[in-house]
Structure formats: structure tokens, C-alpha cells
mmCIF file of C-alpha atoms in Angstrom:
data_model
loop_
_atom_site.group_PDB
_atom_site.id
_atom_site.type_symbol
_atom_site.label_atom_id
_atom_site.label_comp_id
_atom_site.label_asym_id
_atom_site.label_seq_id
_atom_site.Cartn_x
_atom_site.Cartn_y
_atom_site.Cartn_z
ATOM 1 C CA UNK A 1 0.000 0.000 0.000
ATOM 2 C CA UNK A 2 0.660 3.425 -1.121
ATOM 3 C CA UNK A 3 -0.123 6.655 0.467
ATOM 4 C CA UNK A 4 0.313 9.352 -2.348
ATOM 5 C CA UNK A 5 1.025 13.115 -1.020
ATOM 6 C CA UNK A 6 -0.895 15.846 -3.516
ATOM 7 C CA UNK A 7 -2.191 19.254 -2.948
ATOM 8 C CA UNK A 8 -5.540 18.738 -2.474
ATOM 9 C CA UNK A 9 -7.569 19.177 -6.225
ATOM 10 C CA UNK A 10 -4.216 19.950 -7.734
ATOM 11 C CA UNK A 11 -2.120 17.194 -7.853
ATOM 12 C CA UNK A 12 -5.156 14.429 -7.863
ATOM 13 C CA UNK A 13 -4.539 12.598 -10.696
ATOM 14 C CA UNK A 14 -0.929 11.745 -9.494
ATOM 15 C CA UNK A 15 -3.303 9.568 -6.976
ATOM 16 C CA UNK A 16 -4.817 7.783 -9.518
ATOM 17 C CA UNK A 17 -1.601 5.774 -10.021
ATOM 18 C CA UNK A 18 -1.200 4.583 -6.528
ATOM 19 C CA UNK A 19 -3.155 3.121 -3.882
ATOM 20 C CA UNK A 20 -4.822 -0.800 -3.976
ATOM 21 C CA UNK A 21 -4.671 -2.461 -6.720
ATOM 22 C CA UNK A 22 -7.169 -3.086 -9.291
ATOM 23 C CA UNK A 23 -7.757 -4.080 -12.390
ATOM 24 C CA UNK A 24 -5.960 -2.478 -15.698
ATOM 25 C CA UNK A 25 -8.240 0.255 -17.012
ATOM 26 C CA UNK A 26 -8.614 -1.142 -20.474
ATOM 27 C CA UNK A 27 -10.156 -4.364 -18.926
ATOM 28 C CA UNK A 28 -12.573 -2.305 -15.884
ATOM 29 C CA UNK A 29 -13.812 0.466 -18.696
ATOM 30 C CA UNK A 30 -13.966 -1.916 -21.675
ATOM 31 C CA UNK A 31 -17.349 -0.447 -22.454
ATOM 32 C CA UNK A 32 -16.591 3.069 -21.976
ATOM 33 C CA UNK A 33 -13.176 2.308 -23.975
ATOM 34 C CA UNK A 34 -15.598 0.913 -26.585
ATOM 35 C CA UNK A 35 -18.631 3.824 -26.885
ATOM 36 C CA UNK A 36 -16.006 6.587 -26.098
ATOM 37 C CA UNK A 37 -18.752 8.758 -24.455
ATOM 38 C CA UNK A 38 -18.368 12.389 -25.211
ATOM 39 C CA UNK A 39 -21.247 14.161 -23.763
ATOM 40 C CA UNK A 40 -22.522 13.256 -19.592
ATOM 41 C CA UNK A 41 -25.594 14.461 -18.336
ATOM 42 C CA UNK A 42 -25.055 14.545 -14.076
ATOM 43 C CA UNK A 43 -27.883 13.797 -12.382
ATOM 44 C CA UNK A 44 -29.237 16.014 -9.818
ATOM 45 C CA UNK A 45 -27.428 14.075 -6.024
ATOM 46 C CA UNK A 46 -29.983 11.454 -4.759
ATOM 47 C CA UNK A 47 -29.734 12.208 -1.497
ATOM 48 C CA UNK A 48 -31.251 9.868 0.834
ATOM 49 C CA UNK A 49 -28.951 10.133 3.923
ATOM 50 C CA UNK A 50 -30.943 10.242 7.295
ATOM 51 C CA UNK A 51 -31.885 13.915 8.705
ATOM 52 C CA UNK A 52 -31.834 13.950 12.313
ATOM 53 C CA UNK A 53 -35.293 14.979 13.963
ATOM 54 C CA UNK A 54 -35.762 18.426 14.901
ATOM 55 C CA UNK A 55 -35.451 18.669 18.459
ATOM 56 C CA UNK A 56 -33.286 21.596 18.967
ATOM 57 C CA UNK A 57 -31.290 24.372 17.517
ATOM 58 C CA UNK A 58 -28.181 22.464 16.558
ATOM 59 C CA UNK A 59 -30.535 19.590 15.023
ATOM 60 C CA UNK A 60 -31.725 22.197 12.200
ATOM 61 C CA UNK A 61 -27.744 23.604 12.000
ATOM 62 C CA UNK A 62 -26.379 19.797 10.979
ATOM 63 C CA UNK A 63 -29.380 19.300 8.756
ATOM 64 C CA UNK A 64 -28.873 22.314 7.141
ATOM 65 C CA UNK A 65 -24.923 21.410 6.967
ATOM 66 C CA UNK A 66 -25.791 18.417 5.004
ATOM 67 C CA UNK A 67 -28.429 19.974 2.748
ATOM 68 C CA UNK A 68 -25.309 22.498 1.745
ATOM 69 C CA UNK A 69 -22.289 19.370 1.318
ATOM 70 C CA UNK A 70 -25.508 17.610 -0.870
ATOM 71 C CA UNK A 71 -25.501 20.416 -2.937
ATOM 72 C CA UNK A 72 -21.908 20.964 -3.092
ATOM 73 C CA UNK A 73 -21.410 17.503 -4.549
ATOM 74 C CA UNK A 74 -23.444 17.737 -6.859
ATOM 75 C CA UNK A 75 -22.232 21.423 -8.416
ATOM 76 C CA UNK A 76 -18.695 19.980 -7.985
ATOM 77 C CA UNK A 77 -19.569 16.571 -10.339
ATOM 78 C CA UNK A 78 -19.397 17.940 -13.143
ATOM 79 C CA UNK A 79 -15.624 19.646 -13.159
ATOM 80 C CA UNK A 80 -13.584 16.179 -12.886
ATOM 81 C CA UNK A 81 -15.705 15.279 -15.793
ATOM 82 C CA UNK A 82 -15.014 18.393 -17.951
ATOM 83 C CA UNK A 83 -11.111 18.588 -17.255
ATOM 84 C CA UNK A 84 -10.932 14.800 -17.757
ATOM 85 C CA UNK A 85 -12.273 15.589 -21.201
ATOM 86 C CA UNK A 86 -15.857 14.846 -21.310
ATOM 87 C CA UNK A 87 -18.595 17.767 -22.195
ATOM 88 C CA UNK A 88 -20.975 17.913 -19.375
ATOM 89 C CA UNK A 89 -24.234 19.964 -19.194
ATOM 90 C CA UNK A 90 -23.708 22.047 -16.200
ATOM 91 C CA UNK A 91 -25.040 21.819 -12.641
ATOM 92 C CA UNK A 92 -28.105 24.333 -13.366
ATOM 93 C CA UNK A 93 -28.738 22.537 -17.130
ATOM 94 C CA UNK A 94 -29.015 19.838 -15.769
ATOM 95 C CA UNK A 95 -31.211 20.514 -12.788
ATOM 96 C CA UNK A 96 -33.133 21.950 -15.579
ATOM 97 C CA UNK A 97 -33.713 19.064 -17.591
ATOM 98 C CA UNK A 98 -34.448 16.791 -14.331
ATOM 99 C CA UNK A 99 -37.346 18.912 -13.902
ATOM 100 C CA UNK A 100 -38.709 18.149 -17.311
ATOM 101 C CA UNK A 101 -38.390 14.462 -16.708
ATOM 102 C CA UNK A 102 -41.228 12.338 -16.456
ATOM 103 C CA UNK A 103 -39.535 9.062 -15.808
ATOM 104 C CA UNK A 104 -38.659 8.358 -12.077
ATOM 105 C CA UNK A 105 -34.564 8.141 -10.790
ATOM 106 C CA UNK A 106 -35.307 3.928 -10.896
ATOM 107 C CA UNK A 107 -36.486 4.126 -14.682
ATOM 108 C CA UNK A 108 -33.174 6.089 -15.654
ATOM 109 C CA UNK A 109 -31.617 3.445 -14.234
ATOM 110 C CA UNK A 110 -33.107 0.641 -15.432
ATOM 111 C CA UNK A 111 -35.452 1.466 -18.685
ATOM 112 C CA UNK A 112 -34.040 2.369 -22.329
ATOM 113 C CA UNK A 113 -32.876 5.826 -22.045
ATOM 114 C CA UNK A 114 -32.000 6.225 -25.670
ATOM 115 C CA UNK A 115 -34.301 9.081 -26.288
ATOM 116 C CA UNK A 116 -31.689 11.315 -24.323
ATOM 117 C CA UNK A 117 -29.143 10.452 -27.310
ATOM 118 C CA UNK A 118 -31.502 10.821 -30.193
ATOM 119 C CA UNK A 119 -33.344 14.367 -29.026
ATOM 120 C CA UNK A 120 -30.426 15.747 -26.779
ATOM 121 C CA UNK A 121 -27.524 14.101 -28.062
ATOM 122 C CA UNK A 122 -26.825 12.800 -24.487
ATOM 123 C CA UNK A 123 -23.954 9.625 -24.495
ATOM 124 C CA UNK A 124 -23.854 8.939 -20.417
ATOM 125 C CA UNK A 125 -26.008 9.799 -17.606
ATOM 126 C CA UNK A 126 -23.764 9.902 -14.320
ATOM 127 C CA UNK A 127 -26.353 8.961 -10.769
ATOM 128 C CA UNK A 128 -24.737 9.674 -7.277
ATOM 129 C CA UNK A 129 -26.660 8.916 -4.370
ATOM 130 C CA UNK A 130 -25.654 10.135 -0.600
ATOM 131 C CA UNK A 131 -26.356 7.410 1.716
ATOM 132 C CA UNK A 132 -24.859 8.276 5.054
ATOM 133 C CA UNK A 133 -23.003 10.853 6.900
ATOM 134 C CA UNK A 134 -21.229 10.308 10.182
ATOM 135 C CA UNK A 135 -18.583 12.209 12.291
ATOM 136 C CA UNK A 136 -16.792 12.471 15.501
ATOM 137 C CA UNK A 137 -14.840 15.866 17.144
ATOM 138 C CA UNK A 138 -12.080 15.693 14.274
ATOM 139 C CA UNK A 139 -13.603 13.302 11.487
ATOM 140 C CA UNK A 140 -16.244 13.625 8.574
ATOM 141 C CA UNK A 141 -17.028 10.798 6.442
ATOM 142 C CA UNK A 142 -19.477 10.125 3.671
ATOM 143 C CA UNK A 143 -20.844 7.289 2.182
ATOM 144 C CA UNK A 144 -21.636 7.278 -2.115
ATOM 145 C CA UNK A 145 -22.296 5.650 -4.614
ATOM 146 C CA UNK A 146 -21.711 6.470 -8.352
ATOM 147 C CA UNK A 147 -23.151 4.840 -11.456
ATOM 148 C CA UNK A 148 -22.868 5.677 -15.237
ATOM 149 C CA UNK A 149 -24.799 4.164 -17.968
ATOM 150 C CA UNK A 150 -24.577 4.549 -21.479
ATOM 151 C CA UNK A 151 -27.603 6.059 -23.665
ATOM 152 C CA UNK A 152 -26.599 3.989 -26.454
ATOM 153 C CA UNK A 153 -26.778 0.515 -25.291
ATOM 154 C CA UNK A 154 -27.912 0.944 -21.395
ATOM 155 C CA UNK A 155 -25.261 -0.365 -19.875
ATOM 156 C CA UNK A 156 -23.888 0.434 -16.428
ATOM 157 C CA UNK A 157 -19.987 1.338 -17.735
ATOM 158 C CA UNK A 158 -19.198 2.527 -14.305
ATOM 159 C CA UNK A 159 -20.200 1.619 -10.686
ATOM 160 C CA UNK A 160 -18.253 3.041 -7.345
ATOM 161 C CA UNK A 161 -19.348 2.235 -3.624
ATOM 162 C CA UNK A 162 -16.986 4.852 -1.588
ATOM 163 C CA UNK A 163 -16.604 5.791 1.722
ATOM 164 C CA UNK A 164 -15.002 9.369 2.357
ATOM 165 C CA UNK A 165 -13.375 10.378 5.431
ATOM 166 C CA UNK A 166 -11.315 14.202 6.287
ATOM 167 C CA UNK A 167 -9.417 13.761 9.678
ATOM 168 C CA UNK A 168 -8.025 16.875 11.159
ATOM 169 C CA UNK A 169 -5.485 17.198 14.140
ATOM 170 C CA UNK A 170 -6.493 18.410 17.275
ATOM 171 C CA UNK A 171 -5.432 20.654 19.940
ATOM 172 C CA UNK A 172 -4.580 20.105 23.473
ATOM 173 C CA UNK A 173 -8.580 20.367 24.322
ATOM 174 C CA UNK A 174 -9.178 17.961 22.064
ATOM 175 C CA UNK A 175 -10.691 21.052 19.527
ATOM 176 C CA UNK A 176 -10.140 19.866 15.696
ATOM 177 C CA UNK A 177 -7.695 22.496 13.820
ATOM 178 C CA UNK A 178 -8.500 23.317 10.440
ATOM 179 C CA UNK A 179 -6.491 23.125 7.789
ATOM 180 C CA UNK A 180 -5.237 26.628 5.509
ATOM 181 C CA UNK A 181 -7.600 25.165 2.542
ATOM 182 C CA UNK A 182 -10.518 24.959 5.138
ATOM 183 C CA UNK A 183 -10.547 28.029 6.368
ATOM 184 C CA UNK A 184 -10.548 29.922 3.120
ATOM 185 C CA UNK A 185 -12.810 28.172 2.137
ATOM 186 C CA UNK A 186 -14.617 28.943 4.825
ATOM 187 C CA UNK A 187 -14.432 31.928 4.869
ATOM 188 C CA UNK A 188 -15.135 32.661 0.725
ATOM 189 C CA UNK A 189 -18.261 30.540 0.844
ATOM 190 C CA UNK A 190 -19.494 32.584 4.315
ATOM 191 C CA UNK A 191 -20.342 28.774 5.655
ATOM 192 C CA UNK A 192 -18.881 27.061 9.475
ATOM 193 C CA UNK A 193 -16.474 24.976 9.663
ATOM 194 C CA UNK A 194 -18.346 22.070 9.672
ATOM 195 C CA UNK A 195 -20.278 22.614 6.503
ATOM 196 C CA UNK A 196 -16.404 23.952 5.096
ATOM 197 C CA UNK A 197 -15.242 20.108 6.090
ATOM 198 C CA UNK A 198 -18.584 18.313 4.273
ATOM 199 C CA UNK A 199 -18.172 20.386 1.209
ATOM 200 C CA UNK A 200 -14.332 19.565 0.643
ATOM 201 C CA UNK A 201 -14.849 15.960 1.618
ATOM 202 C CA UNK A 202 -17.037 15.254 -1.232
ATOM 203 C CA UNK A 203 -15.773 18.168 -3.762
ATOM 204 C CA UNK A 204 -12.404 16.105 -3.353
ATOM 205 C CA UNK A 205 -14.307 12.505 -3.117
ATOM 206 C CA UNK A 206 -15.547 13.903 -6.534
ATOM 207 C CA UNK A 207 -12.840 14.305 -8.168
ATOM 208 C CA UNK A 208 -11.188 10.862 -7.760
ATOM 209 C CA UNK A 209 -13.263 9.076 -8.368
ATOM 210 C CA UNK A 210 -14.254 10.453 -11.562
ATOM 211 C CA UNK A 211 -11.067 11.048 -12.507
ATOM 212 C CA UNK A 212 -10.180 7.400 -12.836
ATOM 213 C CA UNK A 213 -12.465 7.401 -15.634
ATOM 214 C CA UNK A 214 -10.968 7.064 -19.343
ATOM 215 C CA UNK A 215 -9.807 10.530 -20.720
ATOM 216 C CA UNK A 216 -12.606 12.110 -22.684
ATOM 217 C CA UNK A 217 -12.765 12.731 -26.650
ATOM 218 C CA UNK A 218 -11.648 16.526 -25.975
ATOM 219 C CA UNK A 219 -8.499 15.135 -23.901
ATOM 220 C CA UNK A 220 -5.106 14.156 -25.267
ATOM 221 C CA UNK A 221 -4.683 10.228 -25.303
ATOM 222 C CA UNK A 222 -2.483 8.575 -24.149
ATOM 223 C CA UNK A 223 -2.110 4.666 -24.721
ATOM 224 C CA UNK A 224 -0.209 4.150 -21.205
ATOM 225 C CA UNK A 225 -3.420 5.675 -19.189
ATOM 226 C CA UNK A 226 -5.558 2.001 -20.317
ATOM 227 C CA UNK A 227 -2.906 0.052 -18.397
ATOM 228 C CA UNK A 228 -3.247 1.731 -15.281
ATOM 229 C CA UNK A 229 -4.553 0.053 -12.176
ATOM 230 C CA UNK A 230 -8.164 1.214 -11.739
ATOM 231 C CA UNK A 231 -9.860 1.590 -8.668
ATOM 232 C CA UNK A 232 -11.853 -1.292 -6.986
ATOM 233 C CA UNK A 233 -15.717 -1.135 -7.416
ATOM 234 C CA UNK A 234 -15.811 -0.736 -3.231
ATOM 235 C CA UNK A 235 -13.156 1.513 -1.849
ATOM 236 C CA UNK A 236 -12.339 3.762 1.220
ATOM 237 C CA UNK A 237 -10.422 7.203 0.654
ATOM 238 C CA UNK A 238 -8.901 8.499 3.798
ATOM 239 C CA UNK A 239 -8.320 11.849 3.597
ATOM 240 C CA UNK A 240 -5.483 12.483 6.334
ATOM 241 C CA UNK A 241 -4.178 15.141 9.049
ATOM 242 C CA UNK A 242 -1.863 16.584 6.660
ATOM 243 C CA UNK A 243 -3.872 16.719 3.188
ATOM 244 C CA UNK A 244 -2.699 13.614 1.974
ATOM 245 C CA UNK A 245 -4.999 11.327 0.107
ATOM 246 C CA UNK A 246 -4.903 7.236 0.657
ATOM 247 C CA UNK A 247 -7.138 4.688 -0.781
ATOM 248 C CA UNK A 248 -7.792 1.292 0.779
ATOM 249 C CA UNK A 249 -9.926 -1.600 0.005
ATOM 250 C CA UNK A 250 -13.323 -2.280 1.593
ATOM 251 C CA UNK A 251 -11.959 -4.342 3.900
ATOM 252 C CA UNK A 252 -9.363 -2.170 5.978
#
């Protein structure tokens, strides 16, 4: 095992080439490899992790903290995608064409979706769902899942089960201690530190795991990138005290 130091959202894809191994990219993506996808169309975040009952002041502040990080990963989806080479809709496109859908998230997923190639020239539609959220005095962690099927033949050319977690160091008391990155951001998004710590977790969940996707049509090829180890289907990403990034298998 690996542990790969980046700057966090700069240096990710130097990640991509560490960590557990997996299987070559040409053999995980074969059908993505095959279709070369140009255009995704990103799903509004199904977000179906528990709310805690409103009891109490701080009840509606961590509901409201997870309503924001829900929102953040989806607007943050999207940029992976587009760097990596793909042509993506845009956050508010797309939420605009999910309200002019009649079928239900389960028919997308499971029903001939063709018509979004033939009338809107759509090649992928990307689903995450937000299933949990848990934390302790210095920890955040996130469980997701992210599925990709093509418009041309429906089939699912990409399926990751992740589980995010940001660990901060901690003072004398105990108190966590932000990091530089968390702070600004923080501060240039007017949000707590809590909601800062949900919003980079998945903004930087986001981008790798879509960035072990192949490149894109728009991106420069390169034949090395299909032997790559790929990630596994069910991973961890630890996200440690001093900003670096580590994967490890389901099991650890």
C-alpha cells in the first residue's frame, strides 16, 4: 500500500496511479473504452442520507450542513468530468432538464434511455446517491455511490461504492484544527467549519473518483493511461491530518 502526497484538487490525478490495486483500465472500462462517451448528463445528487429529527437548535444547523455538502457535490460533479475531457451539461442545465423528466430516478436506471441520445444528443447519464453521513470531534465521512450508464446501449460502464473520510489534528482540548484550505474556504463561501469540512470531503471525493475514468474525446490520449490500475468497485479514501490522500480496500 501506497499513500500518495498531492495538494488537495491539484495534484489528484498523481493519486490515480497509486493506492490498492485493481484491475488495468482497459479491462474495468472496456465499455466506456468501446462507446467513447463524449457528452454526460449529471444527475441532480440522490440524497437519501438520514436527517436527524428536529429537536433543537443544533438539530436544524447539521441538517442544514448536510443539505449544503448535498448540494456541493453535486455542483462539484461535473468539473472532474469536464477537465478529464468529457462535455458535461452544467449543474443548473441539468437541474433543468431533471425537472422536465417524467420518468422516475429507478427508470433512468433501469429502462431504455435512448431518447436522451436521439433528441439531446446525451452519451452517459452519471447517478450519485448520498447514503450516510457520520462524524466524531475531528472526522467527517461520507458514504456514495456512483453509477454511469450509457444512452446507447444501457449499460452500467461505471459503478463506485466509496466511503469518504477528512481527519483533522487536534489541539490540546481535544478542539479539531483546520487546515489553511478549510478556512478559506470557509471563509469565501461565508459557511462554518463544519459545513467547510462536508463540502471539501465530497468536492475532493468527486474528483477521484471520476477522474479514474478514461480521458474524454476533448483530452489528449495517451495509450499508457488504459494500463493503469483502476480503482476497486468498493473503496475507502482516507483523507489524512496533513492533506494527503490514501485509498484502501473495503476491507481495511
Amino acid at each position: 500500500m501506497k499513500r500518495t502526497h498531492i495538494i488537495l484538487l491539484i495534484a489528484l490525478p498523481l493519486a490515480l496511479l497509486a493506492g490498492c490495486k485493481g484491475e488495468k483500465r482497459i479491462t474495468k472500462y472496456t465499455e466506456l473504452y468501446s462507446e467513447r462517451p463524449s457528452t454526460v448528463y449529471v444527475v441532480p445528487v440522490n440524497d437519501v442520507s438520514p436527517r436527524r429529527a428536529v429537536r433543537e437548535t443544533a438539530d436544524s444547523v447539521y441538517n442544514a450542513s448536510l443539505n449544503v455538502a448535498a448540494r456541493q457535490l453535486y455542483l462539484t460533479a461535473s468539473d472532474p468530468l469536464t477537465s478529464h475531457g468529457y462535455y458535461t451539461m452544467g449543474p443548473l442545465a441539468s437541474a433543468q432538464l431533471a425537472a422536465t423528466e417524467t420518468r422516475s430516478g429507478k427508470q433512468l436506471r433501469n429502462e431504455n434511455i435512448n431518447d436522451l441520445y436521439t433528441d439531446l444528443g446525451i452519451d452517459a447519464v452519471l447517478f450519485i446517491d448520498l447514503l450516510s453521513w457520520s462524524n466524531t470531534s475531528n472526522t467527517w465521512s461520507v458514504e456514495a455511490e456512483y453509477v454511469m450508464r450509457s444512452t446507447h446501449t444501457g449499460v452500467e460502464v461505471l459503478h463506485v461504492h466509496v466511503n469518504a473520510t477528512k481527519i483533522l489534528h487536534t489541539d490540546f482540548k481535544g478542539n479539531p484544527k483546520p487546515l489553511r484550505e478549510d478556512l478559506e474556504f470557509a471563509e469565501k463561501y461565508g459557511c462554518d467549519l463544519e459545513t467547510a469540512q462536508r463540502c471539501r470531503l465530497v468536492e475532493i471525493m468527486n474528483q477521484y473518483v471520476l477522474r479514474d475514468i478514461p480521458s474524454g474525446k476533448r483530452a489528449r490520449q495517451r495509450d499508457v493511461e488504459q494500463y493503469v490500475n483502476s480503482h476497486p468497485e468498493y473503496f475507502k479514501l482516507r483523507i489524512h491530518r496533513d492533506g494527503s490522500v490514501e485509498m484502501l480496500n473495503d476491507q481495511q
